[in-house]
PDB file of C-alpha atoms in Angstrom:
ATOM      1  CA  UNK A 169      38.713  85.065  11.102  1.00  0.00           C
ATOM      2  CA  UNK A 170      41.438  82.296  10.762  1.00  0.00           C
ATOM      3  CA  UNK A 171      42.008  79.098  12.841  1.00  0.00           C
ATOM      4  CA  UNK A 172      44.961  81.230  14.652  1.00  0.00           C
ATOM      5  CA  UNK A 173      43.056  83.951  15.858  1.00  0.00           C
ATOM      6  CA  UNK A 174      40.093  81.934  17.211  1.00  0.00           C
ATOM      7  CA  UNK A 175      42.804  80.289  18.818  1.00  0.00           C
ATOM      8  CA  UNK A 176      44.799  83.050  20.296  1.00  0.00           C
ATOM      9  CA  UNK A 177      41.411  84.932  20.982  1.00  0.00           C
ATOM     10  CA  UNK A 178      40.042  81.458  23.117  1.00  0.00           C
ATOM     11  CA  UNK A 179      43.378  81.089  24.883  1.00  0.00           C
ATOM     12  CA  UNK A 180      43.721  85.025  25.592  1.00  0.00           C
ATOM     13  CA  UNK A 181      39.907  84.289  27.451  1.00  0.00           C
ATOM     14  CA  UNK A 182      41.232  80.936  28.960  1.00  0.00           C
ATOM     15  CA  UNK A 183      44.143  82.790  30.620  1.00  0.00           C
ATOM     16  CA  UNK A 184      42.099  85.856  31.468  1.00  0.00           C
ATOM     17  CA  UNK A 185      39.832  83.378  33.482  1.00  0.00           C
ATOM     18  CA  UNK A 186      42.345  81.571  35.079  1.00  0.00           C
ATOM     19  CA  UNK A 187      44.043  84.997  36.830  1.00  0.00           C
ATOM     20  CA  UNK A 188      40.971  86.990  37.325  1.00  0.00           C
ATOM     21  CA  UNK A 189      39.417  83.698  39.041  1.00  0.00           C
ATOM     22  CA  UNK A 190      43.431  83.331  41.400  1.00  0.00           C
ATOM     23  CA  UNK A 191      43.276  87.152  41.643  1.00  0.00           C
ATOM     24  CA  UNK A 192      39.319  86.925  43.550  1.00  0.00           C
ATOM     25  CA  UNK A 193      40.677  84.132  45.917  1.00  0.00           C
ATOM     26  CA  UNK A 194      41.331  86.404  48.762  1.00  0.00           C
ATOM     27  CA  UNK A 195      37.323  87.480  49.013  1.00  0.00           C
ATOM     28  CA  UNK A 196      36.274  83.798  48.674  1.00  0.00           C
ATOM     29  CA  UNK A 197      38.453  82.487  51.740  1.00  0.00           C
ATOM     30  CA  UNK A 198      37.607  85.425  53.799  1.00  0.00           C
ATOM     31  CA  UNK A 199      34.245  84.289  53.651  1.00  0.00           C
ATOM     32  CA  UNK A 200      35.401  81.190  55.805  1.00  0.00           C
ATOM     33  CA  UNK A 201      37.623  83.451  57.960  1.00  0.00           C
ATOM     34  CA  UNK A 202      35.356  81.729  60.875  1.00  0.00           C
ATOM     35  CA  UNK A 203      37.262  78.151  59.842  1.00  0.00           C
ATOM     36  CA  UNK A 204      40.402  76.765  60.808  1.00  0.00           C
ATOM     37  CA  UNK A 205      42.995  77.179  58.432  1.00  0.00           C
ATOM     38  CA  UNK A 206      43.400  73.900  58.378  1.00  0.00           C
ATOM     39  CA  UNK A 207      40.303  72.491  58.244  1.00  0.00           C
ATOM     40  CA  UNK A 208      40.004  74.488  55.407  1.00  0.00           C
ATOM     41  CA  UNK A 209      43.183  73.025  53.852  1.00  0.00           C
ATOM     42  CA  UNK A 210      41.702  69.275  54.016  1.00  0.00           C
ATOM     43  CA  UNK A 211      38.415  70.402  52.814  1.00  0.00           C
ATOM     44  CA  UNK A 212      39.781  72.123  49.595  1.00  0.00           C
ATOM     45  CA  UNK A 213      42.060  68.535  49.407  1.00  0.00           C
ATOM     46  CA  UNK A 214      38.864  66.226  49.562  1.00  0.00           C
ATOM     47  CA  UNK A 215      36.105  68.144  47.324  1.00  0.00           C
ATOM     48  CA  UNK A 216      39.180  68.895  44.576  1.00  0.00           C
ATOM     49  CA  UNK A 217      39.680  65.711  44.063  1.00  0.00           C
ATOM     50  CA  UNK A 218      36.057  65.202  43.982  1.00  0.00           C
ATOM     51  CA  UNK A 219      35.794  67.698  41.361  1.00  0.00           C
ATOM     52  CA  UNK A 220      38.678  66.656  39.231  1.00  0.00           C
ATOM     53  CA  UNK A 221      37.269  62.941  39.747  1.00  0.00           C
ATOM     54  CA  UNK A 222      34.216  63.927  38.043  1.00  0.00           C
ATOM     55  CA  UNK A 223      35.533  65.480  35.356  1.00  0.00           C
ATOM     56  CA  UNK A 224      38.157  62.035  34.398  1.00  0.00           C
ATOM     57  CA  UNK A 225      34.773  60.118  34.537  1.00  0.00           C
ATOM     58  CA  UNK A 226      32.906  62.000  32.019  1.00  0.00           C
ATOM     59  CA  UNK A 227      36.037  62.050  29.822  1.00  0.00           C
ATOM     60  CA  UNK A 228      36.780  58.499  30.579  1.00  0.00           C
ATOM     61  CA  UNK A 229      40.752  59.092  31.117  1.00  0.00           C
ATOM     62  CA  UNK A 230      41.907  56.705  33.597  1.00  0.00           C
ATOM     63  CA  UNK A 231      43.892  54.738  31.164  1.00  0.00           C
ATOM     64  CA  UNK A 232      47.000  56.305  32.890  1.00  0.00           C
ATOM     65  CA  UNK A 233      46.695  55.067  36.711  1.00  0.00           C
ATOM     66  CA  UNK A 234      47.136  51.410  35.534  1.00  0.00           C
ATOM     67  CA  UNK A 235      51.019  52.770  34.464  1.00  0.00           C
ATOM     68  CA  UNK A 236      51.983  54.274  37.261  1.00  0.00           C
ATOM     69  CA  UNK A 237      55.229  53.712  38.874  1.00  0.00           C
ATOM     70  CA  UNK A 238      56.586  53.682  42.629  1.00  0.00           C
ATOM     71  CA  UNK A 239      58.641  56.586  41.369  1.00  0.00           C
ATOM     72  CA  UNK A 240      55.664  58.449  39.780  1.00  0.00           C
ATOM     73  CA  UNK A 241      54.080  58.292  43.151  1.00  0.00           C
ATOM     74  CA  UNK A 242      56.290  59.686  44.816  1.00  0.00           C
ATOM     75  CA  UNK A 243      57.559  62.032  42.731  1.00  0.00           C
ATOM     76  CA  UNK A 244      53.557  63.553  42.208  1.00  0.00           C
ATOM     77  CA  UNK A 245      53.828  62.644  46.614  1.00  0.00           C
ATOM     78  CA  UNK A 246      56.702  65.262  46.832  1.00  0.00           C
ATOM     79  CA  UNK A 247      54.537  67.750  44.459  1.00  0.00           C
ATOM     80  CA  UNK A 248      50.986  67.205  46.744  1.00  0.00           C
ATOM     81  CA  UNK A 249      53.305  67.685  49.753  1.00  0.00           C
ATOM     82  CA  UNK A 250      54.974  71.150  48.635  1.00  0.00           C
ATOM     83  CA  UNK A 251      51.418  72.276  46.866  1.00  0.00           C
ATOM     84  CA  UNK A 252      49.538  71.798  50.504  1.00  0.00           C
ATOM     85  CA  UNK A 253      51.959  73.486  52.479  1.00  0.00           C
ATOM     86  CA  UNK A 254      51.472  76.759  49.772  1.00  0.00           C
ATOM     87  CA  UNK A 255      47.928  76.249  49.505  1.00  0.00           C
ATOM     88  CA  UNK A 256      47.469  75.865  54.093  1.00  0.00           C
ATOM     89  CA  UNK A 257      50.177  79.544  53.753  1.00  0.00           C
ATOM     90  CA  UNK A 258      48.428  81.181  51.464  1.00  0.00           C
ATOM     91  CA  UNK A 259      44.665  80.575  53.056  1.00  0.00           C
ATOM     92  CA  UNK A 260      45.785  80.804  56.648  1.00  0.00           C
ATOM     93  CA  UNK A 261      48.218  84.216  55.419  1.00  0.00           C
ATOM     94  CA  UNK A 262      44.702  85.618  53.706  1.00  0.00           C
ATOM     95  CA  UNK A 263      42.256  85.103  56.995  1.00  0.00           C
ATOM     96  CA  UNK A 264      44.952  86.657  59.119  1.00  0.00           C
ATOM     97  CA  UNK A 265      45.051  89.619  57.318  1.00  0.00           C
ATOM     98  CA  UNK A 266      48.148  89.018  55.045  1.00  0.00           C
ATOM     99  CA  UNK A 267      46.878  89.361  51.603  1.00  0.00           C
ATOM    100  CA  UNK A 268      49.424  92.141  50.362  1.00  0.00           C
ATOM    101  CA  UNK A 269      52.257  89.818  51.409  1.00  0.00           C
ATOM    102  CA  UNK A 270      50.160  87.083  49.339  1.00  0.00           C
ATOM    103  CA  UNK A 271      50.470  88.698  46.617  1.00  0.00           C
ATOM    104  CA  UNK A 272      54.174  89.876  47.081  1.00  0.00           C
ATOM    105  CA  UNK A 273      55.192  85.505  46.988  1.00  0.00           C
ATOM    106  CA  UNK A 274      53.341  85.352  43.663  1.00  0.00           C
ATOM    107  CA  UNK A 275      55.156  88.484  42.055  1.00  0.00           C
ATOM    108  CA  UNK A 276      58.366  87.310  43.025  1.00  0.00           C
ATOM    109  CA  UNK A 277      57.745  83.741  42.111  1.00  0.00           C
ATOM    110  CA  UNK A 278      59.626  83.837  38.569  1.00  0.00           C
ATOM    111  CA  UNK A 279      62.135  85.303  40.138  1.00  0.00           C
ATOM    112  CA  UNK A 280      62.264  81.953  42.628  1.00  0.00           C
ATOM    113  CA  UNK A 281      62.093  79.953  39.334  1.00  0.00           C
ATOM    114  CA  UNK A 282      65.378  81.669  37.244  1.00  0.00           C
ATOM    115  CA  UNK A 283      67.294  80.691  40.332  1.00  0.00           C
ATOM    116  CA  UNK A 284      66.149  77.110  41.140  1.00  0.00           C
ATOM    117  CA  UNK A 285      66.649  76.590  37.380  1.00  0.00           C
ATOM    118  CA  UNK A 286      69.886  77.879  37.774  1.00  0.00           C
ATOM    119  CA  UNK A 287      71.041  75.426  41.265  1.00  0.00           C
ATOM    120  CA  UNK A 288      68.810  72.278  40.875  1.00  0.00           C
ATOM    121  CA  UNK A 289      68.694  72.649  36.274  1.00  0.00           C
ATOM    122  CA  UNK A 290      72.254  73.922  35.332  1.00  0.00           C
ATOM    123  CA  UNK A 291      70.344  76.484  33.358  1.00  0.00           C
ATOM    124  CA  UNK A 292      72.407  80.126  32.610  1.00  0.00           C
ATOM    125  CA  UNK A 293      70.334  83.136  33.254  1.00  0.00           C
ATOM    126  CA  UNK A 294      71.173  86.142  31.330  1.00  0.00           C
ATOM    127  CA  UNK A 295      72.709  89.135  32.763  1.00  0.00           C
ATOM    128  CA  UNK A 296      69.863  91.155  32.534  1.00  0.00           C
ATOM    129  CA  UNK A 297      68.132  88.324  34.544  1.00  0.00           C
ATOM    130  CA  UNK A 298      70.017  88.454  37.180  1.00  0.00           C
ATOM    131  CA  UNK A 299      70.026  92.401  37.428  1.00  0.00           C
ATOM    132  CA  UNK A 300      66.321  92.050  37.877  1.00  0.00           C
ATOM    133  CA  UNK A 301      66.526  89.056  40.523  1.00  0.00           C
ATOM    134  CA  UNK A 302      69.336  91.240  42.508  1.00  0.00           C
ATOM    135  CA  UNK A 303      66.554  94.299  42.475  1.00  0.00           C
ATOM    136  CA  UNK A 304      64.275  91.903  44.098  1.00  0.00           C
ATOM    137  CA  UNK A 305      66.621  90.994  46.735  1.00  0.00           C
ATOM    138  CA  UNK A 306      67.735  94.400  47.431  1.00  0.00           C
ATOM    139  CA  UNK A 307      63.720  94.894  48.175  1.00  0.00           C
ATOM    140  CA  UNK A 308      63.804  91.789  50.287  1.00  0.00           C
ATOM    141  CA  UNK A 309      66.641  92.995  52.194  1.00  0.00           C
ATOM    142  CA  UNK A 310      65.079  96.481  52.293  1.00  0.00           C
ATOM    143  CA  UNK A 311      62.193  95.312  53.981  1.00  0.00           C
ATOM    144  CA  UNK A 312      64.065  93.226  56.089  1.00  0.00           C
ATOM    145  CA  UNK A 313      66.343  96.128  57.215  1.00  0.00           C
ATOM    146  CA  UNK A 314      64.662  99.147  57.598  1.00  0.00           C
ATOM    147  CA  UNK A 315      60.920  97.954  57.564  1.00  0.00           C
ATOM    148  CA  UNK A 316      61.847  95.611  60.535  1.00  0.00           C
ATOM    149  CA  UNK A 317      59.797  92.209  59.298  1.00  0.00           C
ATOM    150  CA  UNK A 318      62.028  89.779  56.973  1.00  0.00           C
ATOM    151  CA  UNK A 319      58.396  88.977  54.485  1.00  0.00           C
ATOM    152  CA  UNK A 320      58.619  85.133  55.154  1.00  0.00           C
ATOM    153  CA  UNK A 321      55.260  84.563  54.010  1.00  0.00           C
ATOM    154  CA  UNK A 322      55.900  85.646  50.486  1.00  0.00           C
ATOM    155  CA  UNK A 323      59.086  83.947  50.872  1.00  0.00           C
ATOM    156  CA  UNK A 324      57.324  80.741  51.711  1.00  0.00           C
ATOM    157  CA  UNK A 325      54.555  80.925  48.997  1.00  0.00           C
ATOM    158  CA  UNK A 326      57.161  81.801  46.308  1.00  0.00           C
ATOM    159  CA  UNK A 327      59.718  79.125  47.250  1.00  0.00           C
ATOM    160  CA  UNK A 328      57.275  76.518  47.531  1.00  0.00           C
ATOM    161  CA  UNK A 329      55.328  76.994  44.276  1.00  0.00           C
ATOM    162  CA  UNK A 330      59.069  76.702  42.942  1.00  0.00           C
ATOM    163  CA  UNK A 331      59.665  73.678  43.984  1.00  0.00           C
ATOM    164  CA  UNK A 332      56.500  72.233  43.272  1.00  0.00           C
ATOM    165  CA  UNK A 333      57.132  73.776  39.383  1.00  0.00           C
ATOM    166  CA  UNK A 334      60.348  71.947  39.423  1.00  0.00           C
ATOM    167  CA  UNK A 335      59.360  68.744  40.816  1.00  0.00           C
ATOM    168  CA  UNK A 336      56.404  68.965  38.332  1.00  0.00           C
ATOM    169  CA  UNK A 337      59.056  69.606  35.844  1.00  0.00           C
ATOM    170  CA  UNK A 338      60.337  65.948  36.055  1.00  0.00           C
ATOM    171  CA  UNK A 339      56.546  64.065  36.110  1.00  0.00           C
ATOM    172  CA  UNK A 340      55.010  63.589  33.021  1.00  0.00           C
ATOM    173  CA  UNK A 341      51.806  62.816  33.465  1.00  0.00           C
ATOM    174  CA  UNK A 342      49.407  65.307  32.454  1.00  0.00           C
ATOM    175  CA  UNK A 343      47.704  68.323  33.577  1.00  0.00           C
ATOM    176  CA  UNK A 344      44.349  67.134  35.091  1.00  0.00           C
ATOM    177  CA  UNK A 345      46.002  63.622  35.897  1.00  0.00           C
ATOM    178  CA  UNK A 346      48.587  64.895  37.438  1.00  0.00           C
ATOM    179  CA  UNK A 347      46.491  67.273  39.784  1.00  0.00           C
ATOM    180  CA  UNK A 348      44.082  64.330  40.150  1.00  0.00           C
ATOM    181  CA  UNK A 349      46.967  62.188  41.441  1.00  0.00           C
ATOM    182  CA  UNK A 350      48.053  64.735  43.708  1.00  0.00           C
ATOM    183  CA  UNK A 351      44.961  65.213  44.939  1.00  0.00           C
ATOM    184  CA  UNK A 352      44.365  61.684  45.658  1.00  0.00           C
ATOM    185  CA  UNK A 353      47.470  61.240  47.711  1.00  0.00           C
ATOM    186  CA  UNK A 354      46.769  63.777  49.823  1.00  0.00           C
ATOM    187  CA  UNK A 355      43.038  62.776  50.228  1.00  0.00           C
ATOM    188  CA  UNK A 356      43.160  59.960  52.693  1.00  0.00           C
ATOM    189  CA  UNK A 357      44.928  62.109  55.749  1.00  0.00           C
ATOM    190  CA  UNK A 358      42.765  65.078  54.616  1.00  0.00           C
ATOM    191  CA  UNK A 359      39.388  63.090  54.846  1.00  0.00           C
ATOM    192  CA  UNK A 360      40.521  61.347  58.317  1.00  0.00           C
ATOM    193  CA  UNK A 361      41.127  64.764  59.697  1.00  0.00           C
ATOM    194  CA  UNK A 362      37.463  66.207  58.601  1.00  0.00           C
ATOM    195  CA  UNK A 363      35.805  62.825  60.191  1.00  0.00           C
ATOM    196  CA  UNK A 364      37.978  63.459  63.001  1.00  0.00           C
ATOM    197  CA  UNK A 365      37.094  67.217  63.774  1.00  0.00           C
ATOM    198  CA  UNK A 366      33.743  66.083  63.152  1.00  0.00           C
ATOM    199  CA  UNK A 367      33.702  63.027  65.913  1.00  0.00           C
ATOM    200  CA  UNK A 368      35.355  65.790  67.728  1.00  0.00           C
ATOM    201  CA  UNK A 369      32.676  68.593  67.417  1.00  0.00           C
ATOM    202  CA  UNK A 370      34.699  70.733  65.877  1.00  0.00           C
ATOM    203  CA  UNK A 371      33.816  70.671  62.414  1.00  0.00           C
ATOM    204  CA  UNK A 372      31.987  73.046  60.304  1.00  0.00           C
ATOM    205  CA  UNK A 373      30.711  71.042  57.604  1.00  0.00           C
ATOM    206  CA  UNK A 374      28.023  69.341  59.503  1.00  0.00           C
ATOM    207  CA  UNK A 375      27.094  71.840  62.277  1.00  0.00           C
ATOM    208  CA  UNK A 376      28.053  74.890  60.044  1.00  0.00           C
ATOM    209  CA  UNK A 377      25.566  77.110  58.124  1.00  0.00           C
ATOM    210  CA  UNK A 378      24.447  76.124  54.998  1.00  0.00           C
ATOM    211  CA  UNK A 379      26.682  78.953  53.440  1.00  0.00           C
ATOM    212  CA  UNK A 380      29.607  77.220  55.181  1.00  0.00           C
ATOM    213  CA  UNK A 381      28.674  74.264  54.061  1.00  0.00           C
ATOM    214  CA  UNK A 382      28.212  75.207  50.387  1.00  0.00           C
ATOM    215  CA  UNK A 383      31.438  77.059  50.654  1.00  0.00           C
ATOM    216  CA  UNK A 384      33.278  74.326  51.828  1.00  0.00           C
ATOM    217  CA  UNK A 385      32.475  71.832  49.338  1.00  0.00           C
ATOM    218  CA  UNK A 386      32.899  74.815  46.358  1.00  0.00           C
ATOM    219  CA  UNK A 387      36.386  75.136  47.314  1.00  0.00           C
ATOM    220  CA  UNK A 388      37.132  72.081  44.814  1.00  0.00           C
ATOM    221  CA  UNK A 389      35.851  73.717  42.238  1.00  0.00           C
ATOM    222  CA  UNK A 390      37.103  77.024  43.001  1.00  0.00           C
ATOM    223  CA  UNK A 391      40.110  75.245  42.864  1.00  0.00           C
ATOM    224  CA  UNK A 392      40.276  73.387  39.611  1.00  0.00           C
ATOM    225  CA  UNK A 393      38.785  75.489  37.806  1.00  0.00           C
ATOM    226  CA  UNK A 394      41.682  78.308  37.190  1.00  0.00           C
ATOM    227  CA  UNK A 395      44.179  75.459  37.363  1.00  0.00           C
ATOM    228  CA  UNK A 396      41.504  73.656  34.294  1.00  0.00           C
ATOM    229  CA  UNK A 397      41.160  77.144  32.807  1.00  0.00           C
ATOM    230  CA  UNK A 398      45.279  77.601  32.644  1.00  0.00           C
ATOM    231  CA  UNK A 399      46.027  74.565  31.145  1.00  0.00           C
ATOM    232  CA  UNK A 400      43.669  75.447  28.089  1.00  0.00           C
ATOM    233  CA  UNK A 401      44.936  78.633  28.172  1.00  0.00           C
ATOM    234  CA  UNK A 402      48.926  77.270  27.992  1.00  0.00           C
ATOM    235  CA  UNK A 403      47.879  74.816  24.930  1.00  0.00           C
ATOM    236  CA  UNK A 404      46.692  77.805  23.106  1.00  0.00           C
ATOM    237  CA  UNK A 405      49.116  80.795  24.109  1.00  0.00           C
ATOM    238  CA  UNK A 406      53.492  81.614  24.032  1.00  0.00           C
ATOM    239  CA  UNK A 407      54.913  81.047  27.409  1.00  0.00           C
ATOM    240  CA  UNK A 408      55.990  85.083  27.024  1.00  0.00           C
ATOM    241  CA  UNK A 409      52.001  85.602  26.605  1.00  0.00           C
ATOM    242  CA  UNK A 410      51.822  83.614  29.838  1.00  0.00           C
ATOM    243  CA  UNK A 411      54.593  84.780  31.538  1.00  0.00           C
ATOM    244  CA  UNK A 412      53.053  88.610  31.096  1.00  0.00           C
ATOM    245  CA  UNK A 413      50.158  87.460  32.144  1.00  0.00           C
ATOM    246  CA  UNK A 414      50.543  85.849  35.316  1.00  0.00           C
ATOM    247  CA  UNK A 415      50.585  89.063  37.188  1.00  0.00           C
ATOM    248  CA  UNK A 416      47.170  89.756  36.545  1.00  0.00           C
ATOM    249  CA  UNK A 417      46.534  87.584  39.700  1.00  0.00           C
ATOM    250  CA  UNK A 418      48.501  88.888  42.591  1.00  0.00           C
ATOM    251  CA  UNK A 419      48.224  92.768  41.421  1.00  0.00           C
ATOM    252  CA  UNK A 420      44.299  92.165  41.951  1.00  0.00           C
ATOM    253  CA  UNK A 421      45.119  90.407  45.138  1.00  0.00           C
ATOM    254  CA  UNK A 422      46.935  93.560  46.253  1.00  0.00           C
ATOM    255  CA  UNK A 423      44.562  95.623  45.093  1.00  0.00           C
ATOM    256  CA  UNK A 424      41.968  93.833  47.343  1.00  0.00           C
ATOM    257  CA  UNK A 425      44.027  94.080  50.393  1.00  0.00           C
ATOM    258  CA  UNK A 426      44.861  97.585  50.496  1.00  0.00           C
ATOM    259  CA  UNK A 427      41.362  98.595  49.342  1.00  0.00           C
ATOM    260  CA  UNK A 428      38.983  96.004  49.885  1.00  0.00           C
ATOM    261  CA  UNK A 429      40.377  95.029  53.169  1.00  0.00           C
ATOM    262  CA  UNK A 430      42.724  97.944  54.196  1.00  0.00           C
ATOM    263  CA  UNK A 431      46.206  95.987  55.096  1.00  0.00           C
ATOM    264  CA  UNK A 432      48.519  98.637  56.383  1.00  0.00           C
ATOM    265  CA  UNK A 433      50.951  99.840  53.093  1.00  0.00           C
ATOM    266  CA  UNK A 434      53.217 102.176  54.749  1.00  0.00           C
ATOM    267  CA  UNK A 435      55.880 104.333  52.198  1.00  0.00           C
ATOM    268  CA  UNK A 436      58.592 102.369  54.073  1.00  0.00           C
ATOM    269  CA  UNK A 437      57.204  99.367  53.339  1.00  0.00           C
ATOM    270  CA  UNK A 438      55.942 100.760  49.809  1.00  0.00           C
ATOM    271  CA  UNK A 439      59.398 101.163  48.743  1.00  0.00           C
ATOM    272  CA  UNK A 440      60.409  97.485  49.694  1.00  0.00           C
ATOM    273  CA  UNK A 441      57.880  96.859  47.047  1.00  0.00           C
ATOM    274  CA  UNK A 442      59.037  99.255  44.594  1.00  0.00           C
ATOM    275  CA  UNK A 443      62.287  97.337  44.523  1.00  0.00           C
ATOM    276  CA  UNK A 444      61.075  94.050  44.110  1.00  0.00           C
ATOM    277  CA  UNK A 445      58.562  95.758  41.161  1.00  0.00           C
ATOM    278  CA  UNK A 446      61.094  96.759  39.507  1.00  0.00           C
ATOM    279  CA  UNK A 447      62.977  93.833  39.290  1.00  0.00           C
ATOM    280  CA  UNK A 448      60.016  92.285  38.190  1.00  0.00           C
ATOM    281  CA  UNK A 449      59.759  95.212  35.278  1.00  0.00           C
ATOM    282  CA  UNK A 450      63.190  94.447  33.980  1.00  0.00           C
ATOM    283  CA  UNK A 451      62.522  90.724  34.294  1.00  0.00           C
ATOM    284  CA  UNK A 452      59.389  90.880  31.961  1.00  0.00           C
ATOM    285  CA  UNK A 453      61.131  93.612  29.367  1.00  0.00           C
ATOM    286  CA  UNK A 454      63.976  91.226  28.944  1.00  0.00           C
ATOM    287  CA  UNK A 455      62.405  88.500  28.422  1.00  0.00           C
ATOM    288  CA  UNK A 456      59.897  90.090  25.998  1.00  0.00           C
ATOM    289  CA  UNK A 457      63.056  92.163  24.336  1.00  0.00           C
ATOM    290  CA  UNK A 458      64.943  88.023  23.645  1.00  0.00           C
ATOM    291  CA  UNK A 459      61.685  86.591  21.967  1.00  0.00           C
ATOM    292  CA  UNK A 460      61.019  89.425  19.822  1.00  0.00           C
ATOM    293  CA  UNK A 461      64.992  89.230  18.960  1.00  0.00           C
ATOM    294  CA  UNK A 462      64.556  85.090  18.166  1.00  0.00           C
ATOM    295  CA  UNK A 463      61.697  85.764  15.771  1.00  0.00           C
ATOM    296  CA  UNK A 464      63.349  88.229  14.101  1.00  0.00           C
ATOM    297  CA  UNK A 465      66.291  86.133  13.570  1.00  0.00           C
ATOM    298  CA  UNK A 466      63.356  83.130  12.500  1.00  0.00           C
ATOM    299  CA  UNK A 467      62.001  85.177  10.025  1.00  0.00           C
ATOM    300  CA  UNK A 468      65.223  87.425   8.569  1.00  0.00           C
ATOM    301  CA  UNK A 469      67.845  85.771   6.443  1.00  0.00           C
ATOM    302  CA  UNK A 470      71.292  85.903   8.294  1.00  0.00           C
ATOM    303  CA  UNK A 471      73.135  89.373   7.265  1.00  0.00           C
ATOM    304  CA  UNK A 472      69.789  91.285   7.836  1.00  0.00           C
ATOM    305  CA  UNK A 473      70.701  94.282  10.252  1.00  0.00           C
TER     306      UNK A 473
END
């Protein structure tokens, strides 16, 4: 076996880790369903950059926080800001019983992405592209409609995540530095609200159970880790690899709502779905259907039919 397939074969397991470990989510913050959303929030703020701390310190990679700018910080300020709000959503959406709609944000998230590209970029979508974000919409607009509910928090989770990826888009530091300096200016409010609940009586870290308590703390590593695991994964695999990938995450999430948890599907709301699947269908196909076209053209001499 060849340098290339030990690499594709290493990044395929990278990337399988990453979404199987973001699909599971929904069954580890249940566990703390007895927590405050947003105590939860500033613990998973605190013990990530705990986590990701560690790991610069064994590498020995902090070389880059003596060039930092005043526009680095708060460019990666902007990022932390947009990355807590989706991170307090999504846990608060998953303890109230919300984890289908969880999982509808992250399926229509590169959807979200084509069009901020589009406003914010001056990138051109293709046609085909924009049949497949218009399917979404008409699903939106479905459920809106006829199921009665506008789905704001998959709204919310996809839009933000977007505009965290774009904001990202324009840092350049790198992938664990970049989470590490998020992290890190998020972790001074985060900490002063823990000692505060605490002072208060309110906390769970010191009165909680020991399973709390574990819990609590693991939710920096349960964080970093798929975020860790991804960024090997993207060194080693094509973005269209990726890209087909990244639904391995919120179809498990679904999966665990309707059958792990049994969230309400109705066929009304079903079809909503079906809509915004299927623009998600074409989406992928496309884009699958224009990188098998630019290899061809890579690898045929001009004239081939």
């Amino acid at each position: 076996m060849n340098n290339s397939d030990n690499t594709l074969r290493s990044g395929l397991g990278f990337a399988l880790g990453a979404y199987l470990m973001w699909g599971f989510f929904p069954i580890y913050w249940k566990l703390l369903e007895h927590v405050p959303a947003m105590q939860i929030l500033a613990h998973r703020m605190v013990w990530s950059l705990g986590f990701v701390a560690l790991i610069l310190g064994v590498r020995n990679r902090w070389a880059w926080v003596r060039e930092l700018t005043p526009r680095a910080l708060l460019t990666y300020l902007a990022a932390s800001l947009f990355l807590a709000f989706n991170w307090g959503m999504y846990i608060w959406a998953v303890n109230a019983g919300y984890i289908v709609e969880t999982a509808l944000g992250y399926f229509i998230n590169p959807l979200f992405n084509v069009v901020i590209g589009a406003i914010w970029l001056g990138e051109r979508p293709r046609r085909v592209q924009w049949m497949a974000i218009g399917l979404a919409a008409l699903g939106v607009v479905y459920l809106a409609v006829i199921y009665g509910q506008v789905p704001l928090i998959a709204l919310s989770l996809a839009s933000s995540f977007a505009i965290y990826g774009l904001i990202k888009k324009k840092a350049h530091q790198g992938a664990i530095e970049g989470v590490a300096l998020e992290s890190a200016l998020l972790f001074l409010p985060a900490l002063a609200f823990l000692v505060f609940w605490e002072w208060k009586g309110q906390g769970h870290l010191l009165t909680g159970s020991l399973s709390t308590q574990l819990l609590l703390i693991g939710g920096g590593a349960a964080t970093m880790m798929p975020l860790l695991f991804f960024a090997a994964a993207v060194r080693r695999l094509s973005l269209t690899v990726i890209g087909v990938m990244q639904y391995i995450g919120p179809t498990i999430q679904f999966l665990i709502g309707v059958f792990i948890f049994h969230e309400p599907l109705t066929l009304t709301r079903l079809v909503g779905f079906l809509f915004i699947w299927a623009g998600l269908l074409v989406f992928t196909a496309e884009g699958l259907f224009q990188t098998r076209r630019t290899r061809r053209r890579r690898i045929l001499p001009p004239g081939t039919p």
